[in-house]
mmCIF file of C-alpha atoms in Angstrom:
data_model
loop_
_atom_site.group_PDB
_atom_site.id
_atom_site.type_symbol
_atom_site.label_atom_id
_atom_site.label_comp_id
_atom_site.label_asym_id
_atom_site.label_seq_id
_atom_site.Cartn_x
_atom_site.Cartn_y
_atom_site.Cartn_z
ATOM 1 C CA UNK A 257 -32.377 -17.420 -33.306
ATOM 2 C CA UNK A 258 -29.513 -19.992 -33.346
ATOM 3 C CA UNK A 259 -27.475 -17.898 -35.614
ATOM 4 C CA UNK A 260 -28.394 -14.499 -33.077
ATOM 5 C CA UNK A 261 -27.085 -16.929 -30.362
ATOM 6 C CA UNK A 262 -23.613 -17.007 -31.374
ATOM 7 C CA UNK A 263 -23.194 -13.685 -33.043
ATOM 8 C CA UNK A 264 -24.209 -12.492 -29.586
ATOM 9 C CA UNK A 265 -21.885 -14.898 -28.196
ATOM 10 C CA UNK A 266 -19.357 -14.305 -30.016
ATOM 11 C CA UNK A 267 -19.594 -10.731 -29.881
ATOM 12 C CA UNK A 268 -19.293 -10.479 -25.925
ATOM 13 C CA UNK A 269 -16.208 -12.975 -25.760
ATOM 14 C CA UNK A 270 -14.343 -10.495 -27.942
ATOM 15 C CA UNK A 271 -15.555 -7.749 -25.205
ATOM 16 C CA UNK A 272 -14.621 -10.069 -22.584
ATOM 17 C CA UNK A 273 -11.028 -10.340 -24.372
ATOM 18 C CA UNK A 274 -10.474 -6.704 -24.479
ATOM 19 C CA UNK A 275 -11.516 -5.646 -20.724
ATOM 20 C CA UNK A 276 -8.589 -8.633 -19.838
ATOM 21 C CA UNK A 277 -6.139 -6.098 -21.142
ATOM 22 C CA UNK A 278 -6.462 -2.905 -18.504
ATOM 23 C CA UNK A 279 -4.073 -0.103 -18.872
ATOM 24 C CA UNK A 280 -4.467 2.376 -16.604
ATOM 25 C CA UNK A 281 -3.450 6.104 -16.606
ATOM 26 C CA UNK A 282 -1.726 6.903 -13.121
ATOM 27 C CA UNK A 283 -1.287 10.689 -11.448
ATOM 28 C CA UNK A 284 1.860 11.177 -11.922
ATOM 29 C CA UNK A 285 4.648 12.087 -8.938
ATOM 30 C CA UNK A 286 6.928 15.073 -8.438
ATOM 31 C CA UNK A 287 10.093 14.766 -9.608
ATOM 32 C CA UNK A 288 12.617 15.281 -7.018
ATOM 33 C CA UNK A 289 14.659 18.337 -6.816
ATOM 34 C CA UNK A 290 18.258 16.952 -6.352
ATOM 35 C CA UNK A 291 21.006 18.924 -4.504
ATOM 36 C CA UNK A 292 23.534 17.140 -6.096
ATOM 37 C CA UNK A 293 21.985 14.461 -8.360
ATOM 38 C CA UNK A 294 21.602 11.830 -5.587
ATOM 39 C CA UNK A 295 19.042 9.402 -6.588
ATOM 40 C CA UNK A 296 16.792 6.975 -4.519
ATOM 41 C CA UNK A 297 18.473 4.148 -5.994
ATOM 42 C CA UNK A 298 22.004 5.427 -4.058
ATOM 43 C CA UNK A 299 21.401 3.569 -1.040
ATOM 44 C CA UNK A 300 24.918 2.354 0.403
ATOM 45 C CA UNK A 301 28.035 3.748 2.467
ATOM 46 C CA UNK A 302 28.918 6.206 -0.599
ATOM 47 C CA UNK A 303 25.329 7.919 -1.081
ATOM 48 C CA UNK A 304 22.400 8.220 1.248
ATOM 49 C CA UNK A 305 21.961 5.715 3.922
ATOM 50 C CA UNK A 306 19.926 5.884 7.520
ATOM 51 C CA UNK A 307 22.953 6.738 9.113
ATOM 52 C CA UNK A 308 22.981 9.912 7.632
ATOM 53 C CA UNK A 309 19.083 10.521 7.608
ATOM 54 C CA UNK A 310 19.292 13.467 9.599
ATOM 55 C CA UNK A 311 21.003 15.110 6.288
ATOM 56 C CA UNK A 312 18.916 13.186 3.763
ATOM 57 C CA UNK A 313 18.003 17.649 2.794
ATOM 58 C CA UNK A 314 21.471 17.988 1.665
ATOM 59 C CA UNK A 315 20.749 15.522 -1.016
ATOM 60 C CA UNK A 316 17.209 16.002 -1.768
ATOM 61 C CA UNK A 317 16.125 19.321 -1.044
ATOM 62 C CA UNK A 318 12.606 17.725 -0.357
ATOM 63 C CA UNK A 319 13.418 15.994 2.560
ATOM 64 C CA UNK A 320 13.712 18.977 4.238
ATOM 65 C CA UNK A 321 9.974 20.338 3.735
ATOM 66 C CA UNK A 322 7.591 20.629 6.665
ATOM 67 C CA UNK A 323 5.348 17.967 6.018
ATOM 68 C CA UNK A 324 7.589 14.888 6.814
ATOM 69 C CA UNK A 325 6.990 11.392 7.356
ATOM 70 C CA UNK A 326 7.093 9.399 9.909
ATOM 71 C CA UNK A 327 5.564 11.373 13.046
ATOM 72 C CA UNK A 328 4.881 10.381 16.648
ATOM 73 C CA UNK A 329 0.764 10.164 16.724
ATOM 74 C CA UNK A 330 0.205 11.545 19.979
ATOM 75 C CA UNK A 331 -3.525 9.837 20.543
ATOM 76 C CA UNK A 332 -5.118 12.346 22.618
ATOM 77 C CA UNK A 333 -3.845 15.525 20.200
ATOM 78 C CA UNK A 334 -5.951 13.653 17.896
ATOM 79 C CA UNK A 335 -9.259 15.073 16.479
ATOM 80 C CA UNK A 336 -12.059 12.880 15.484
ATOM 81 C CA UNK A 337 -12.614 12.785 12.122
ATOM 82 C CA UNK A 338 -16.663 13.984 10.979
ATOM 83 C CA UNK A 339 -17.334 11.321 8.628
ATOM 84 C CA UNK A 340 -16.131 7.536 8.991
ATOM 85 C CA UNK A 341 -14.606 6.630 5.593
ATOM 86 C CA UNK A 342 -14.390 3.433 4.215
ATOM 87 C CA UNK A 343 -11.654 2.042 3.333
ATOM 88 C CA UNK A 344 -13.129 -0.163 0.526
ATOM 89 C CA UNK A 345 -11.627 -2.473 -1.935
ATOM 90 C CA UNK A 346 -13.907 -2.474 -4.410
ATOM 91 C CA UNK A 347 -12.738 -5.583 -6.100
ATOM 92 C CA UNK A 348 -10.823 -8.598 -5.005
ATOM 93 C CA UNK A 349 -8.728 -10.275 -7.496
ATOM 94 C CA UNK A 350 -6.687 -12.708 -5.792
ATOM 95 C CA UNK A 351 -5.212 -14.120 -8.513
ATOM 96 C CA UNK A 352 -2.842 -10.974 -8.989
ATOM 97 C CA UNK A 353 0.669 -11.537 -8.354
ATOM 98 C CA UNK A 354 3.737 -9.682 -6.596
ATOM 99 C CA UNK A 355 7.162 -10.140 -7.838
ATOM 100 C CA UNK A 356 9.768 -9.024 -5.659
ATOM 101 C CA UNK A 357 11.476 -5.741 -6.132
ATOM 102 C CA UNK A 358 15.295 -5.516 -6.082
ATOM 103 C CA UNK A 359 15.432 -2.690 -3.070
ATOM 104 C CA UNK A 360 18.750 -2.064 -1.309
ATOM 105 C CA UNK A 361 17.197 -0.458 1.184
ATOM 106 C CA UNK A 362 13.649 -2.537 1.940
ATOM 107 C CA UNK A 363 11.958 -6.016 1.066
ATOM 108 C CA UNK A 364 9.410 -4.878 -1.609
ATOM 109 C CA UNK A 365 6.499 -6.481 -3.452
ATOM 110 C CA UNK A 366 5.593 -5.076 -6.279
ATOM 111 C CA UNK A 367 2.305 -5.054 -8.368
ATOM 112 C CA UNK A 368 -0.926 -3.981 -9.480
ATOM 113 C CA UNK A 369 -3.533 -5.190 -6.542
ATOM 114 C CA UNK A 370 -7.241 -3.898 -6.842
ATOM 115 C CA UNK A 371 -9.057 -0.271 -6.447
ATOM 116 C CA UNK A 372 -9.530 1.288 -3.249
ATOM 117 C CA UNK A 373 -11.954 4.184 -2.208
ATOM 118 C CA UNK A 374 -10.209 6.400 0.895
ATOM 119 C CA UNK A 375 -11.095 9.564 1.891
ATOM 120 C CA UNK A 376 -7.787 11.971 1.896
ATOM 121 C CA UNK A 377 -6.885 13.933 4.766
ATOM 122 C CA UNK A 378 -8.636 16.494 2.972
ATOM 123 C CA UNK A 379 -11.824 15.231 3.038
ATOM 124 C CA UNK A 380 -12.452 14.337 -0.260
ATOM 125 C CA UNK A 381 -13.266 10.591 -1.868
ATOM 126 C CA UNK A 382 -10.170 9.290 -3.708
ATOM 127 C CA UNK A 383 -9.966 6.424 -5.678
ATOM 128 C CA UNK A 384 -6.552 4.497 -5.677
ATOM 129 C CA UNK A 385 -4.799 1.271 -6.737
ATOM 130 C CA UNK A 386 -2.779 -0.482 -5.288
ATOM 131 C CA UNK A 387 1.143 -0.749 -6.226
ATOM 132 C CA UNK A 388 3.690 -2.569 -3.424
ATOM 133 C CA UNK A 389 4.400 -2.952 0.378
ATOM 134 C CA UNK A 390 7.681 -2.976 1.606
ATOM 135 C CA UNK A 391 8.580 -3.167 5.334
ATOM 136 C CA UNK A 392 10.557 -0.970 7.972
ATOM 137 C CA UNK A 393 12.572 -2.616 11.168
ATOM 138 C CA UNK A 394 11.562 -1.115 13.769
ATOM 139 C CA UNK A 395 8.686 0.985 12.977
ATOM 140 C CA UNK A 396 8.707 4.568 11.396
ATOM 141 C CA UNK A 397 5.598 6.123 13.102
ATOM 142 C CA UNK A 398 5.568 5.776 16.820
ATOM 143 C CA UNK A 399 2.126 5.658 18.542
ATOM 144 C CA UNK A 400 2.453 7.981 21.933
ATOM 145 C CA UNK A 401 5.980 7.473 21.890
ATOM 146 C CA UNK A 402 6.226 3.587 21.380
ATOM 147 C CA UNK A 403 7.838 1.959 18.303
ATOM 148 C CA UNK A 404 6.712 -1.451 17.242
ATOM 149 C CA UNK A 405 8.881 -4.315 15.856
ATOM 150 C CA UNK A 406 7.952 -3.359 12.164
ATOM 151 C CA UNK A 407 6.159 -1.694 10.331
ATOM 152 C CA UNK A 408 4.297 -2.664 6.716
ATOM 153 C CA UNK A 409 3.889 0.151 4.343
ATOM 154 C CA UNK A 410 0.969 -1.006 1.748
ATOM 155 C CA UNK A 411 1.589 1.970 -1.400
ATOM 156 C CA UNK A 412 -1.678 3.134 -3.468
ATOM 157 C CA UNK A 413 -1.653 5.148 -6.233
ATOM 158 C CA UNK A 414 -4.301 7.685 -7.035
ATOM 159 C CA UNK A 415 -5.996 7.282 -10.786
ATOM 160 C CA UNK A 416 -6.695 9.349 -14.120
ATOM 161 C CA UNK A 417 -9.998 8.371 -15.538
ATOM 162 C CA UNK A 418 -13.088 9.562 -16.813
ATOM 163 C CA UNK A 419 -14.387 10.101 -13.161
ATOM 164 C CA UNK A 420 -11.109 11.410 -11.187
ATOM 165 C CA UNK A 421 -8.746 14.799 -12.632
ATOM 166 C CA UNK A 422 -5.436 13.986 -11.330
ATOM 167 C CA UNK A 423 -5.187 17.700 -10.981
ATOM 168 C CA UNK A 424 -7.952 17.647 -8.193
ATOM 169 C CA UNK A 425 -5.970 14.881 -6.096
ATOM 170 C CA UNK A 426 -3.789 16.637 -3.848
ATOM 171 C CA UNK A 427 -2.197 13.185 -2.426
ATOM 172 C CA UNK A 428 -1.356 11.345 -5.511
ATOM 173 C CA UNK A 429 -0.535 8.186 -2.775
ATOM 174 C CA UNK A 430 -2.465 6.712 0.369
ATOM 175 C CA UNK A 431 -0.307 4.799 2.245
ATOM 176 C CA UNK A 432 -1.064 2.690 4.749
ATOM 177 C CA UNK A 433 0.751 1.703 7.795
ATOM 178 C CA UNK A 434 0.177 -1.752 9.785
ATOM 179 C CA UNK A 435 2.394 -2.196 12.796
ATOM 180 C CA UNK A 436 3.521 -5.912 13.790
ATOM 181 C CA UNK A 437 4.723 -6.865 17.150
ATOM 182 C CA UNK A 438 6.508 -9.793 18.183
ATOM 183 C CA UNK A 439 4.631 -12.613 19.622
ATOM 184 C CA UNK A 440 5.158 -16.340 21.110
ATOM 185 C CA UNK A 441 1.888 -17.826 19.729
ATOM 186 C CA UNK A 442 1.540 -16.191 16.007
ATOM 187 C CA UNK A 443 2.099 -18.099 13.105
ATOM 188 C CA UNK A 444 3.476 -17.457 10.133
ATOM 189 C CA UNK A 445 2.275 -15.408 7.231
ATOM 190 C CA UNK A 446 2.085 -16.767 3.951
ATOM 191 C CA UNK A 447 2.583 -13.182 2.177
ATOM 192 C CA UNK A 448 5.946 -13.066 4.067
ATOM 193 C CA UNK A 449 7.368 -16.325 3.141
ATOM 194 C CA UNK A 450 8.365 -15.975 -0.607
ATOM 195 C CA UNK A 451 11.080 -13.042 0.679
ATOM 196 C CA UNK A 452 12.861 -15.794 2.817
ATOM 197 C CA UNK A 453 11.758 -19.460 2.539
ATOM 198 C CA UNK A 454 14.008 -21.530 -0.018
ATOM 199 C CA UNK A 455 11.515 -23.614 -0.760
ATOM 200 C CA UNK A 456 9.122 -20.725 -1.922
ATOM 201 C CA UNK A 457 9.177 -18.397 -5.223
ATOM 202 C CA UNK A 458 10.118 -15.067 -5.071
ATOM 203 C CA UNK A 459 6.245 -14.102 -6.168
ATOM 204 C CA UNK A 460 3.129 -14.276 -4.202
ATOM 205 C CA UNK A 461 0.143 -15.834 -6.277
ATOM 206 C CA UNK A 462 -2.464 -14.791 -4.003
ATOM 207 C CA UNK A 463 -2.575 -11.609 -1.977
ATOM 208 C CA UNK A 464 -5.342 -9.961 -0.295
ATOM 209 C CA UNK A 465 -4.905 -6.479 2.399
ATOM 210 C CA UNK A 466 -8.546 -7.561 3.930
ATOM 211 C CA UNK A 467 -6.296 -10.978 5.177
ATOM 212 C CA UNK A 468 -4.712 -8.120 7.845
ATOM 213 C CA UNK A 469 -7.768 -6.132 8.308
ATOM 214 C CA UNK A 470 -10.097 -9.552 9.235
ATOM 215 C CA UNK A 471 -7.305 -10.266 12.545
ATOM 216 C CA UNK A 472 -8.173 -6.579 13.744
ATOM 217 C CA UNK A 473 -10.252 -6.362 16.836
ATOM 218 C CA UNK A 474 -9.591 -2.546 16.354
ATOM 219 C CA UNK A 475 -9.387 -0.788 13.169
ATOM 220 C CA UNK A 476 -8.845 2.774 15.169
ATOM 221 C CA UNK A 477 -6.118 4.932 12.425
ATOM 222 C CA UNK A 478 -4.702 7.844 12.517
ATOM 223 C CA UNK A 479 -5.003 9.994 9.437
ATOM 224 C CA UNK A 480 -2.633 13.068 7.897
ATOM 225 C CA UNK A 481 -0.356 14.437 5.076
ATOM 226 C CA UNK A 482 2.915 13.765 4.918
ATOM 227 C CA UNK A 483 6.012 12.155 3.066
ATOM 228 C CA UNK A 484 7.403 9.080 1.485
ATOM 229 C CA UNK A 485 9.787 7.929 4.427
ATOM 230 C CA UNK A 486 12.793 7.413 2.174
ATOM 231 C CA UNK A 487 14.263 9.694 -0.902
ATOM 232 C CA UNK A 488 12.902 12.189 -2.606
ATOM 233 C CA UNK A 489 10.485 12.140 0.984
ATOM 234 C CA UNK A 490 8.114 13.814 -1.962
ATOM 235 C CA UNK A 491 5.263 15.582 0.268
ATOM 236 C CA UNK A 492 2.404 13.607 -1.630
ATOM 237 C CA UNK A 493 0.977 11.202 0.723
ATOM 238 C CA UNK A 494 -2.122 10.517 2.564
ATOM 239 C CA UNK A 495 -1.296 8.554 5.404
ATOM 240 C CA UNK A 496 -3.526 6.051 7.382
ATOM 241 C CA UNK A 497 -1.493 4.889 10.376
ATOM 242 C CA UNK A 498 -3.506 1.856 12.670
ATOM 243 C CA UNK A 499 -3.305 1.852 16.220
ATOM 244 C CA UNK A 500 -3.367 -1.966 16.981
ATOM 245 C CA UNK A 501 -0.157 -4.176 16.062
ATOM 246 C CA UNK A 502 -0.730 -7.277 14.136
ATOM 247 C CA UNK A 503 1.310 -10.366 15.835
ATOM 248 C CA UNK A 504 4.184 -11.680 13.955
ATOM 249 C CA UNK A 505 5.929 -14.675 14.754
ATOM 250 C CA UNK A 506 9.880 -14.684 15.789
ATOM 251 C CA UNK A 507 10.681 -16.740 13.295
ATOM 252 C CA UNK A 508 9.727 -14.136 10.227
ATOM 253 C CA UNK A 509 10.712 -11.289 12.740
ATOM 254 C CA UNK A 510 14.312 -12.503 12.878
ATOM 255 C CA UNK A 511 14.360 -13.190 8.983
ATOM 256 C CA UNK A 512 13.673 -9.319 8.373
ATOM 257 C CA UNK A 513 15.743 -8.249 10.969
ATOM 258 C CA UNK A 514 18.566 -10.548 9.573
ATOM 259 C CA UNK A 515 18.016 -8.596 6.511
ATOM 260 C CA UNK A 516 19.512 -5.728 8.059
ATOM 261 C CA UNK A 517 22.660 -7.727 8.897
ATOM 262 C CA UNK A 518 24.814 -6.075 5.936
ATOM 263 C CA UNK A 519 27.089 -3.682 7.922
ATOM 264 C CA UNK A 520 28.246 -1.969 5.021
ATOM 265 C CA UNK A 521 24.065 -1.037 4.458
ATOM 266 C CA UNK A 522 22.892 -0.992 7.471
ATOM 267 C CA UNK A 523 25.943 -0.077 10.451
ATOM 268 C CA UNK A 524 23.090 0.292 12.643
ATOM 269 C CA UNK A 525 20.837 -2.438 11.986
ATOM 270 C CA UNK A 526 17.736 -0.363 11.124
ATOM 271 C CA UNK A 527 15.861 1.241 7.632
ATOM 272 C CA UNK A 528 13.412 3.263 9.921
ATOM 273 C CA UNK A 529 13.790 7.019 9.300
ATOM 274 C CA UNK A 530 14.199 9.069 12.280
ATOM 275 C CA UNK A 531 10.854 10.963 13.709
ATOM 276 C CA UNK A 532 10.201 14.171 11.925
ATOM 277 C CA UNK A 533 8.044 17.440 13.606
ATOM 278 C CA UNK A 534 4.435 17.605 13.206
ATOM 279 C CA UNK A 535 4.897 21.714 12.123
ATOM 280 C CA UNK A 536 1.495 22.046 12.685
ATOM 281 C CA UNK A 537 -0.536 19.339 10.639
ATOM 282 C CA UNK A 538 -3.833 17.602 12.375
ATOM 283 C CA UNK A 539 -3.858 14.285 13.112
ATOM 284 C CA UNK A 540 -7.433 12.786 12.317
ATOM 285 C CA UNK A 541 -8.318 9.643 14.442
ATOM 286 C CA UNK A 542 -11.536 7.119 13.087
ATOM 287 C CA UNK A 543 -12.358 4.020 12.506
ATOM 288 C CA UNK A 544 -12.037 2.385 9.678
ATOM 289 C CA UNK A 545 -14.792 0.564 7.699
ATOM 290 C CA UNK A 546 -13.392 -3.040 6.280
ATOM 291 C CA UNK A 547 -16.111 -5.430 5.864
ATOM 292 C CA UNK A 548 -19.376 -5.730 4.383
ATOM 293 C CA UNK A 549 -18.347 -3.815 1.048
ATOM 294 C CA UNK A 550 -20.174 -4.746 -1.788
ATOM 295 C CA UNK A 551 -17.808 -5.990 -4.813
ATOM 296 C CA UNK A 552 -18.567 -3.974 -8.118
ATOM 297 C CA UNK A 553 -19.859 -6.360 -10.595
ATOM 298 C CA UNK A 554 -17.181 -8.285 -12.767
ATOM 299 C CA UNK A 555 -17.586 -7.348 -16.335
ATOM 300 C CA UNK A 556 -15.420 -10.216 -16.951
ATOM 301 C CA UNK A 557 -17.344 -13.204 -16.608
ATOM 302 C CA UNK A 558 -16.618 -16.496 -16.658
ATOM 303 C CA UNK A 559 -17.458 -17.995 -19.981
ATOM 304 C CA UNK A 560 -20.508 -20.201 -18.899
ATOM 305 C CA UNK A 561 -21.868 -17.270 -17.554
ATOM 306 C CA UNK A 562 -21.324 -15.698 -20.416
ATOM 307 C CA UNK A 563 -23.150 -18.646 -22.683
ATOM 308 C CA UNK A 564 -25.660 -18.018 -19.858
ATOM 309 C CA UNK A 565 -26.039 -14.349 -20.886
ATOM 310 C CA UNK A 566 -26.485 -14.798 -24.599
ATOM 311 C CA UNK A 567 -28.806 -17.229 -23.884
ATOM 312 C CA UNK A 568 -30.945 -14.874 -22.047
ATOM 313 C CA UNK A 569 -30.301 -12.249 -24.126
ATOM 314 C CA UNK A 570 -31.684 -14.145 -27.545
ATOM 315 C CA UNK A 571 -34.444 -15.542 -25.664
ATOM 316 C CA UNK A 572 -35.871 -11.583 -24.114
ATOM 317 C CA UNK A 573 -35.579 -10.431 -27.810
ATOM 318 C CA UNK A 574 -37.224 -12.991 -29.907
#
């Protein structure tokens, strides 16, 4: 029995050791079609730049396709959608870091969060992972008309597996959009602080989307395909705008706005891309589901509950 024990044991550390080291298959994106071999790394005075959004086509051909990102949501053009999706983060490791990405044209975190369920705007059940957030000053979408202070992008990545064909996801991204408005009595984020404070790393130890969703009295969205917002503006993305703004202190307002103070990159003191036309699309409005999710079980367990497992095991099978 004792000897069963720990070949048992021994046997499901080693399992335990190999699910710690995940590599996952991602869809992959389109390749931009370059007009002149402009890439989305040529952010500055000499390349592409948000003063010359308007011709952002004349470098990448796809920025000039007709579905676009951002949009002006008009609410009541809206149509409800049938079924209320959840948006559902199926695990939560907050233990999983962001390092920040070295983006001329953004503040970017960068890294590998947790798998989310979301219904595309097509109405089928994608599953996704999550890959960085950056921000925009002011915001991109505008909600009836009205642009917010910023705007927090939060990227997902659609996945190849055994129970998803890449080939069947027609929006290899959901992205989704938070809006933030200035206010006198927020405090400060601790997600935001490692871009500015001195005193903080540049990486965020803990992170966790549900943080933004939990100080949501309404999680109304607006749903639709579109674009990534800057180059190639590749026509890939599921988008899941929400209606209510998140506070945000002045203090970290100023910071991002101060990161805009580069005249050479930013002459007019902005990295939101100008509104593009609907051409037609449907805006989907619901609600989005946030809480109550059951977690999917953690196949890596700690090691006493491992022990506790063998145990258990040895014991049912003698």
């Amino acid at each position: 029995m004792i000897f069963g024990l720990f070949a048992l044991l021994s046997t499901l550390i080693s399992a335990e050791s190999t699910t710690n080291e995940v590599t996952r298959d991602y869809c992959s994106l389109p390749d931009a079609i370059y007009a002149d071999g402009v890439s989305a790394a040529d952010f500055g005075a000499t390349g592409w730049s948000y003063t010359n959004a308007a011709n952002w086509a004349d470098f990448v051909v796809t920025c000039g396709g007709s579905f676009q990102s951002p949009i002006d949501i008009i609410t009541t053009s809206s149509a409800q959608e049938a079924i209320q999706p959840q948006i559902n983060y199926k695990s939560k490791d907050a233990s999983t870091g962001y390092e920040e990405a070295n983006k001329p044209y953004t503040k970017e975190y960068e890294g590998e969060y947790s798998e989310i369920e979301v219904t595309d705007a097509s109405g089928s059940v994608i599953r996704y992972y999550a890959k960085q957030f950056h921000i925009h000053t002011p915001s991109e979408h505008t909600i009836d008309g009205k642009y917010y202070d910023l705007e927090i992008h939060f990227v997902h990545q659609a996945i190849q597996d055994d129970e998803q064909d890449c080939n069947k996801v027609k929006n290899k991204l959901t992205v989704f959009g938070i809006m933030f408005q200035e206010s006198s009595s927020a405090t400060d984020y601790e997600a935001f602080k490692p871009w500015f404070d001195s005193n903080v790393t540049g990486e965020i130890d803990s992170f966790d989307l549900n943080d933004f969703f939990s100080k949501m009295s309404d999680a109304t969205y607006y749903h639709y395909n579109g674009s990534l917002t800057t180059l190639p503006c590749s026509q890939t993305v599921n988008w899941v705008v929400f209606q209510q703004p998140l506070p945000i202190s002045s203090t970290q307002l100023k910071q991002f706005q101060d990161f805009l103070s580069d005249s050479t990159l930013f002459p007019i003191k902005h990295n939101n891309r100008p509104i593009q036309n609907l051409n037609g699309r449907k805006i989907l409005k619901g609600t989005a589901i946030t809480s109550g999710v059951t977690e999917i079980p953690d196949v890596q367990g700690s090691f006493a509950q491992i022990i506790a497992m063998a145990i258990l095991i040895t014991l049912l099978i003698q």
